[in-house]
Coordinates of C-alpha atoms in Angstrom, one line a residue:
M1 CA 11.3 35.7 5.5
A2 CA 10.8 35.0 1.9
N3 CA 13.2 31.8 2.4
T4 CA 11.1 31.1 5.5
Q5 CA 7.9 31.3 3.2
L6 CA 9.5 29.3 0.4
S7 CA 10.9 26.8 2.6
A8 CA 7.2 26.3 3.9
K9 CA 5.5 25.9 0.7
L10 CA 8.3 23.6 -0.3
E11 CA 7.2 21.4 2.3
E12 CA 3.8 21.5 1.9
I13 CA 4.4 20.3 -1.3
K14 CA 6.5 17.5 -0.5
L15 CA 3.5 16.4 1.7
S16 CA 1.1 16.9 -0.9
Y17 CA 3.3 14.7 -3.3
S18 CA 3.8 12.2 -0.4
S19 CA 0.0 11.9 0.0
I20 CA -0.5 11.6 -3.7
I21 CA 2.0 8.4 -3.9
I22 CA 0.6 7.0 -1.0
T23 CA -3.1 7.0 -2.7
M24 CA -2.1 6.3 -6.3
D25 CA 0.4 3.9 -6.4
V26 CA -2.1 0.8 -5.7
E27 CA -3.9 1.6 -8.9
K28 CA -1.0 2.3 -10.6
V29 CA 1.5 -0.3 -9.4
F30 CA -0.6 -3.7 -8.0
H31 CA -1.4 -6.3 -10.4
M32 CA -0.9 -10.0 -10.0
T33 CA 2.1 -11.4 -12.1
G34 CA 1.1 -12.0 -15.4
G35 CA 2.4 -14.4 -18.2
V36 CA 2.5 -17.8 -17.5
G37 CA 6.0 -18.6 -16.2
E38 CA 7.1 -20.0 -13.1
T39 CA 6.4 -17.0 -10.7
S40 CA 2.7 -16.4 -12.3
Y41 CA -0.6 -16.1 -10.9
S42 CA -1.7 -18.0 -13.4
R43 CA 0.9 -20.7 -12.2
N44 CA 0.0 -20.2 -8.3
S45 CA -3.7 -19.8 -8.0
S46 CA -4.5 -23.2 -7.1
L47 CA -5.5 -21.9 -3.6
Q48 CA -8.0 -19.7 -5.0
K49 CA -9.6 -22.0 -7.4
K50 CA -10.0 -24.4 -4.5
A51 CA -11.6 -22.2 -2.6
S52 CA -14.1 -21.3 -5.6
E53 CA -14.3 -24.8 -6.1
M54 CA -15.7 -25.4 -2.3
V55 CA -18.6 -22.8 -2.8
K56 CA -19.2 -23.4 -6.9
H57 CA -22.6 -24.9 -5.9
I58 CA -23.5 -21.5 -4.1
T59 CA -22.4 -19.4 -6.9
L60 CA -24.3 -21.8 -9.2
E61 CA -27.6 -21.5 -7.3
T62 CA -27.5 -17.9 -7.0
V63 CA -26.7 -17.3 -10.7
E64 CA -29.6 -19.6 -11.6
E65 CA -32.0 -18.0 -8.9
V66 CA -31.4 -14.4 -10.5
Y67 CA -32.1 -16.0 -14.2
L68 CA -35.2 -17.3 -13.2
A69 CA -36.4 -14.2 -11.4
T70 CA -35.6 -12.1 -14.3
K71 CA -35.9 -14.3 -17.4
P72 CA -33.6 -11.6 -19.5
K73 CA -33.0 -12.2 -23.1
S74 CA -29.5 -10.8 -22.5
I75 CA -28.1 -11.3 -19.3
G76 CA -25.1 -9.1 -18.2
I77 CA -22.5 -10.8 -15.8
A78 CA -19.3 -9.3 -14.4
D79 CA -16.4 -10.6 -12.6
L80 CA -14.8 -8.1 -10.8
G81 CA -10.9 -8.8 -10.0
C82 CA -10.6 -11.4 -12.5
S83 CA -6.7 -11.3 -12.7
S84 CA -5.0 -13.0 -15.6
G85 CA -4.9 -16.9 -14.7
P86 CA -7.1 -19.7 -15.7
N87 CA -9.7 -19.0 -13.0
A88 CA -11.6 -16.2 -14.3
L89 CA -12.5 -18.3 -17.8
S90 CA -13.0 -21.3 -15.7
N91 CA -15.5 -19.6 -13.3
I92 CA -17.2 -17.7 -16.4
K93 CA -17.5 -21.2 -18.0
H94 CA -19.3 -22.6 -15.3
I95 CA -21.9 -19.5 -14.9
L96 CA -22.6 -20.2 -18.6
D97 CA -22.8 -23.9 -18.4
K98 CA -25.4 -23.2 -15.6
I99 CA -27.8 -20.7 -17.2
E100 CA -27.7 -22.9 -20.5
G101 CA -28.8 -25.4 -18.7
T102 CA -31.5 -23.9 -16.8
S103 CA -33.0 -22.4 -20.2
R104 CA -33.0 -25.7 -21.8
N105 CA -34.3 -27.9 -19.0
K106 CA -36.4 -25.7 -16.9
L107 CA -37.3 -23.0 -19.4
K108 CA -37.8 -25.2 -22.4
Q109 CA -36.1 -22.4 -24.3
S110 CA -33.0 -21.2 -26.0
A111 CA -30.1 -19.5 -23.8
P112 CA -30.2 -15.6 -23.7
E113 CA -27.4 -13.7 -25.0
F114 CA -24.3 -13.4 -22.6
Q115 CA -22.6 -10.0 -21.9
V116 CA -19.5 -11.1 -20.0
F117 CA -17.4 -8.0 -18.4
L118 CA -14.2 -9.1 -17.0
N119 CA -12.8 -6.5 -14.8
D120 CA -9.3 -5.6 -12.8
L121 CA -7.1 -2.6 -12.8
P122 CA -5.4 -1.7 -15.7
T123 CA -2.1 -2.8 -14.9
N124 CA -3.5 -6.6 -15.1
D125 CA -2.5 -8.6 -17.9
F126 CA -5.8 -8.8 -19.7
N127 CA -3.6 -10.0 -22.8
A128 CA -3.0 -13.6 -21.6
I129 CA -7.4 -13.8 -20.8
F130 CA -7.9 -12.6 -24.3
Q131 CA -5.2 -15.2 -25.6
A132 CA -7.2 -17.7 -24.0
L133 CA -10.6 -16.9 -25.5
P134 CA -10.4 -19.3 -28.8
E135 CA -9.6 -22.1 -26.2
F136 CA -12.6 -20.7 -24.0
H137 CA -15.1 -20.8 -27.2
Q138 CA -14.1 -24.2 -28.5
W139 CA -14.3 -25.6 -24.7
L140 CA -18.0 -24.3 -24.7
K141 CA -18.8 -25.9 -27.6
Q142 CA -17.7 -29.3 -26.6
K143 CA -19.8 -31.6 -24.3
D144 CA -17.5 -32.1 -21.6
G145 CA -20.2 -34.0 -20.0
S146 CA -22.4 -31.2 -19.6
D147 CA -24.6 -31.4 -22.5
H148 CA -23.7 -28.8 -24.8
E149 CA -26.3 -29.8 -27.7
N150 CA -26.1 -26.6 -29.5
K151 CA -22.8 -26.4 -31.7
G152 CA -23.6 -22.7 -31.8
T153 CA -23.9 -21.7 -28.3
N154 CA -20.7 -19.4 -28.3
S155 CA -22.2 -17.2 -30.8
N156 CA -24.4 -15.2 -28.6
I157 CA -21.4 -14.9 -26.0
Y158 CA -19.9 -11.3 -25.8
V159 CA -16.6 -10.7 -23.6
A160 CA -15.2 -7.7 -22.8
A161 CA -12.4 -6.3 -20.2
Y162 CA -13.2 -3.2 -18.3
P163 CA -10.2 -2.0 -16.8
G164 CA -10.3 0.3 -13.4
S165 CA -10.8 0.3 -9.9
F166 CA -14.2 -1.3 -8.9
Y167 CA -14.1 1.1 -5.8
G168 CA -16.4 3.3 -7.8
R169 CA -18.8 3.2 -11.0
L170 CA -17.9 0.8 -13.9
F171 CA -20.7 -0.2 -15.8
P172 CA -24.2 2.1 -16.9
D173 CA -27.1 2.0 -14.7
H174 CA -28.9 -1.2 -14.3
C175 CA -27.0 -3.3 -17.1
L176 CA -25.6 -6.3 -15.2
H177 CA -27.8 -9.3 -13.4
F178 CA -24.9 -11.3 -11.3
I179 CA -21.8 -10.0 -9.9
Y180 CA -19.1 -12.6 -8.8
S181 CA -15.7 -11.6 -6.9
S182 CA -13.4 -13.9 -5.6
Y183 CA -10.3 -13.1 -3.3
S184 CA -10.3 -9.4 -4.1
L185 CA -12.5 -7.1 -1.7
H186 CA -9.5 -7.8 1.2
W187 CA -7.6 -5.6 -1.0
L188 CA -8.1 -1.8 -0.1
S189 CA -8.2 0.7 -2.7
K190 CA -5.2 2.8 -0.9
V191 CA -2.9 2.2 2.3
P192 CA -4.8 4.3 4.5
R193 CA -3.8 7.6 5.1
G194 CA -4.2 7.6 8.7
L195 CA -1.2 5.3 9.1
Y196 CA 1.1 8.6 8.3
D197 CA 1.3 11.4 10.5
E198 CA 1.9 14.8 8.9
Q199 CA 5.5 14.2 7.6
G200 CA 4.8 11.4 6.0
N201 CA 6.0 8.9 8.3
S202 CA 4.4 5.2 9.3
L203 CA 2.7 5.2 12.8
N204 CA 3.3 1.4 12.2
K205 CA 6.9 1.1 12.2
N206 CA 7.1 -2.4 13.4
S207 CA 4.6 -4.0 11.3
I208 CA 3.4 -3.9 7.7
Y209 CA 0.0 -4.6 8.9
I210 CA -1.8 -5.0 11.9
S211 CA 0.1 -7.0 14.9
E212 CA 0.5 -7.1 18.5
N213 CA 3.4 -4.3 17.6
S214 CA 1.0 -1.9 16.2
P215 CA -0.4 1.2 18.1
C216 CA -4.0 0.7 18.9
E217 CA -5.2 3.4 16.5
V218 CA -3.8 1.2 13.5
S219 CA -6.5 -1.0 13.2
K220 CA -9.2 1.5 13.6
V221 CA -7.5 3.2 10.3
Y222 CA -7.5 0.1 8.6
F223 CA -11.2 -0.9 9.4
D224 CA -12.1 2.8 8.3
Q225 CA -10.6 2.4 5.0
F226 CA -12.3 -0.9 4.5
K227 CA -15.5 0.5 5.8
E228 CA -15.3 3.6 3.0
D229 CA -14.3 1.3 0.3
L230 CA -16.6 -1.6 0.9
S231 CA -19.3 1.0 0.9
L232 CA -18.5 2.8 -2.1
F233 CA -18.2 -0.8 -3.7
L234 CA -21.7 -1.6 -2.6
Q235 CA -23.2 1.4 -3.7
S236 CA -21.7 1.3 -7.0
R237 CA -22.7 -2.3 -8.0
S238 CA -26.3 -1.2 -6.5
D239 CA -26.6 1.2 -9.2
E240 CA -25.1 -1.1 -11.8
L241 CA -27.3 -4.2 -11.1
V242 CA -31.0 -4.4 -12.0
S243 CA -33.7 -5.3 -9.1
G244 CA -33.3 -8.9 -7.8
G245 CA -29.8 -8.8 -9.3
K246 CA -27.3 -10.4 -6.7
M247 CA -23.5 -10.5 -5.6
V248 CA -21.3 -13.7 -4.9
L249 CA -18.3 -12.3 -2.9
I250 CA -15.4 -14.2 -1.8
L251 CA -12.7 -12.5 0.6
L252 CA -10.0 -13.0 3.4
G253 CA -11.2 -12.5 6.9
R254 CA -11.0 -13.1 10.7
E255 CA -12.6 -15.4 13.4
G256 CA -13.3 -12.9 15.7
F257 CA -12.6 -9.3 16.8
N258 CA -9.3 -9.5 17.4
H259 CA -6.6 -9.0 14.7
V260 CA -3.4 -10.9 16.0
D261 CA -4.3 -14.4 15.4
R262 CA -3.0 -17.2 13.6
G263 CA -4.8 -16.3 10.5
N264 CA -4.5 -14.2 7.5
S265 CA -2.5 -11.4 9.7
F266 CA 0.1 -13.9 10.4
F267 CA 1.2 -14.3 7.1
W268 CA 2.0 -10.8 6.8
K269 CA 3.7 -10.8 10.0
I270 CA 5.9 -13.8 8.8
L271 CA 6.5 -11.4 5.3
Y272 CA 7.7 -8.4 7.8
Q273 CA 10.3 -10.9 9.6
A274 CA 11.5 -12.1 6.5
L275 CA 12.0 -8.6 5.5
T276 CA 13.8 -7.7 8.7
N277 CA 16.0 -10.8 8.8
L278 CA 16.8 -9.0 5.0
I279 CA 18.2 -6.0 7.1
S280 CA 20.4 -7.9 8.9
K281 CA 21.7 -9.2 5.5
G282 CA 22.4 -5.7 4.4
E283 CA 19.7 -6.4 1.6
V284 CA 17.1 -4.2 2.6
E285 CA 17.1 -0.8 4.4
K286 CA 15.3 -0.5 7.4
E287 CA 14.0 2.9 6.4
K288 CA 12.7 1.3 3.6
L289 CA 10.6 -1.2 5.8
D290 CA 9.3 1.0 8.3
S291 CA 7.6 3.0 5.3
Y292 CA 6.0 0.1 3.8
D293 CA 2.2 -1.0 5.0
V294 CA 0.0 -3.1 3.0
H295 CA -3.0 -2.1 1.5
F296 CA -5.0 -5.1 2.8
Y297 CA -8.0 -5.6 5.6
A298 CA -9.4 -8.7 6.9
P299 CA -12.5 -8.1 8.5
C300 CA -14.7 -10.0 10.5
K301 CA -18.4 -11.6 10.2
E302 CA -19.7 -8.4 12.3
E303 CA -17.7 -5.6 10.3
I304 CA -19.0 -7.1 7.3
E305 CA -22.5 -7.3 8.5
E306 CA -22.4 -3.8 10.2
V307 CA -21.3 -2.2 6.6
A308 CA -23.9 -3.9 4.7
R309 CA -26.3 -3.0 7.2
E310 CA -25.2 1.0 7.4
N311 CA -25.0 0.9 3.8
G312 CA -28.5 -0.4 2.8
C313 CA -28.3 -1.3 -0.6
F314 CA -28.4 -4.9 -0.2
E315 CA -30.1 -7.8 1.6
V316 CA -27.6 -10.4 3.1
E317 CA -28.7 -13.8 1.9
R318 CA -25.7 -15.5 3.1
L319 CA -22.3 -15.0 5.2
E320 CA -20.7 -17.9 5.5
M321 CA -17.0 -18.7 6.9
F322 CA -14.7 -21.6 5.5
E323 CA -11.5 -22.9 5.6
I324 CA -9.4 -24.2 2.7
E325 CA -7.9 -27.7 3.0
K326 CA -4.2 -27.4 2.9
T327 CA -2.5 -29.3 0.2
I328 CA 1.1 -29.9 -1.0
G329 CA 2.2 -29.8 -4.3
K330 CA 4.7 -32.3 -5.5
G331 CA 8.2 -31.8 -4.2
M332 CA 6.9 -28.4 -2.4
S333 CA 6.4 -28.0 1.2
Y334 CA 3.6 -26.0 2.1
G335 CA 5.6 -23.2 3.0
T336 CA 6.9 -23.2 -0.7
M337 CA 3.6 -23.0 -1.8
V338 CA 2.3 -20.2 0.3
A339 CA 5.5 -18.5 -0.7
M340 CA 4.7 -18.8 -4.6
T341 CA 1.3 -17.3 -4.0
V342 CA 1.9 -14.8 -2.0
R343 CA 4.9 -13.7 -4.4
S344 CA 2.6 -13.9 -7.5
I345 CA 0.2 -11.6 -5.8
Q346 CA 2.6 -8.9 -3.9
E347 CA 5.7 -9.2 -5.7
S348 CA 4.7 -6.0 -8.1
M349 CA 4.4 -4.0 -4.9
L350 CA 7.2 -5.1 -3.2
A351 CA 9.5 -4.8 -6.2
H352 CA 8.3 -1.1 -6.5
H353 CA 9.1 -0.3 -2.5
F354 CA 12.3 -2.3 -2.3
G355 CA 13.6 -3.2 -5.8
E356 CA 13.6 -6.2 -7.4
A357 CA 16.9 -7.5 -6.5
I358 CA 15.4 -9.0 -2.9
I359 CA 12.4 -10.6 -4.5
E360 CA 14.0 -14.2 -4.9
G361 CA 15.8 -14.0 -1.4
L362 CA 12.8 -12.6 0.3
F363 CA 10.2 -15.4 -0.7
K364 CA 12.7 -18.3 -0.2
E365 CA 13.3 -16.7 3.5
Y366 CA 9.6 -16.7 3.6
G367 CA 8.6 -20.0 2.9
R368 CA 11.1 -21.2 5.4
L369 CA 9.5 -19.6 7.9
V370 CA 6.0 -20.7 6.9
D371 CA 7.4 -24.3 7.2
E372 CA 9.2 -23.3 10.6
E373 CA 5.9 -22.0 12.2
M374 CA 3.6 -24.6 10.9
A375 CA 5.9 -27.1 12.7
K376 CA 4.8 -25.3 16.0
E377 CA 1.4 -24.9 15.5
E378 CA -1.5 -24.6 12.4
I379 CA -2.0 -21.2 10.6
R380 CA -5.7 -21.0 9.8
P381 CA -6.7 -18.1 7.2
I382 CA -10.1 -17.5 7.3
T383 CA -12.6 -17.0 3.8
F384 CA -15.8 -15.7 3.8
L385 CA -18.4 -16.2 1.6
L386 CA -21.2 -13.3 1.1
V387 CA -24.2 -13.6 -1.0
L388 CA -26.5 -10.2 -1.5
R389 CA -29.2 -9.4 -3.3
K390 CA -30.4 -6.1 -4.7
P391 CA -34.4 -5.6 -3.6

């Protein structure tokens, strides 16, 4: 009897431990590939930069509206999910330029003090960002075609890192005026627990995301996690923003209610196929693949609207869908470019689960499969732009 009770207790501890691993891995492991090497996010984030540039006019219009409405002496700006590439400081530079120009040309006064907060998970390569700050300040001093007449403009700009998950509070009450987040909110806080049975086995063994092979409850489990995460994000940001503060959020999504399309979900289907192909070569164990699920969700417009409406903390000012024009780098196929981009984002999670030895071969196979599919029919990943205002 005692042995039976001990066995039951050990099994309980095992399941509890398994659950902890599922919920903790993302925050402890997930990060873009740091540094400036060939496979780094810094070198492979041109698609994200292109998206930011496509909607830059909306971002700058929004931050100007906030500044003119609130006229703060010290303005708080946060980039949530800033990563470690050049995009974070580039986006901040455009925002500061806009506010300085508005101060000078419309308000006929000096620019406010800037408090800039760069946030990402603790595993992010923040050192790479701060090593670029001297060049960033020099960049702000130069005219650069944008009339920096005040040679000391960078003296009132204070930049700080805020490591931690944005699914929860990060900042003091009412200290921010504008929040920007690009290509971050489609990443969930965890792999949804509902994907696993009481023994810790995945219910989604023939996929790593939602596909035609997934049981019907899988899409609901994913949406429930997305809804929980986004609701917490909105509530937390509402506490941190001043009244009249705004957010510009850019995230991946899908065009309609159907999860199975040739959009963002299709890239996960191709990654699953690439991993499956490595099983036949003896490089990946089937059990390992069966237990791997991604912490990602591509919402549709109606789902975003539903969460925002039920949360009630913000007014939706804009919700627009757009596609990034496909470009190919010199001497590089579209499939290879996508593979390099996905690798710079997912390598930390894949290497942690499958081991680093498979990474090179996996993404070579992945790039080949993307090119193969593109030759058959276009793949159309969807992006959403969301502008929210705190009443």
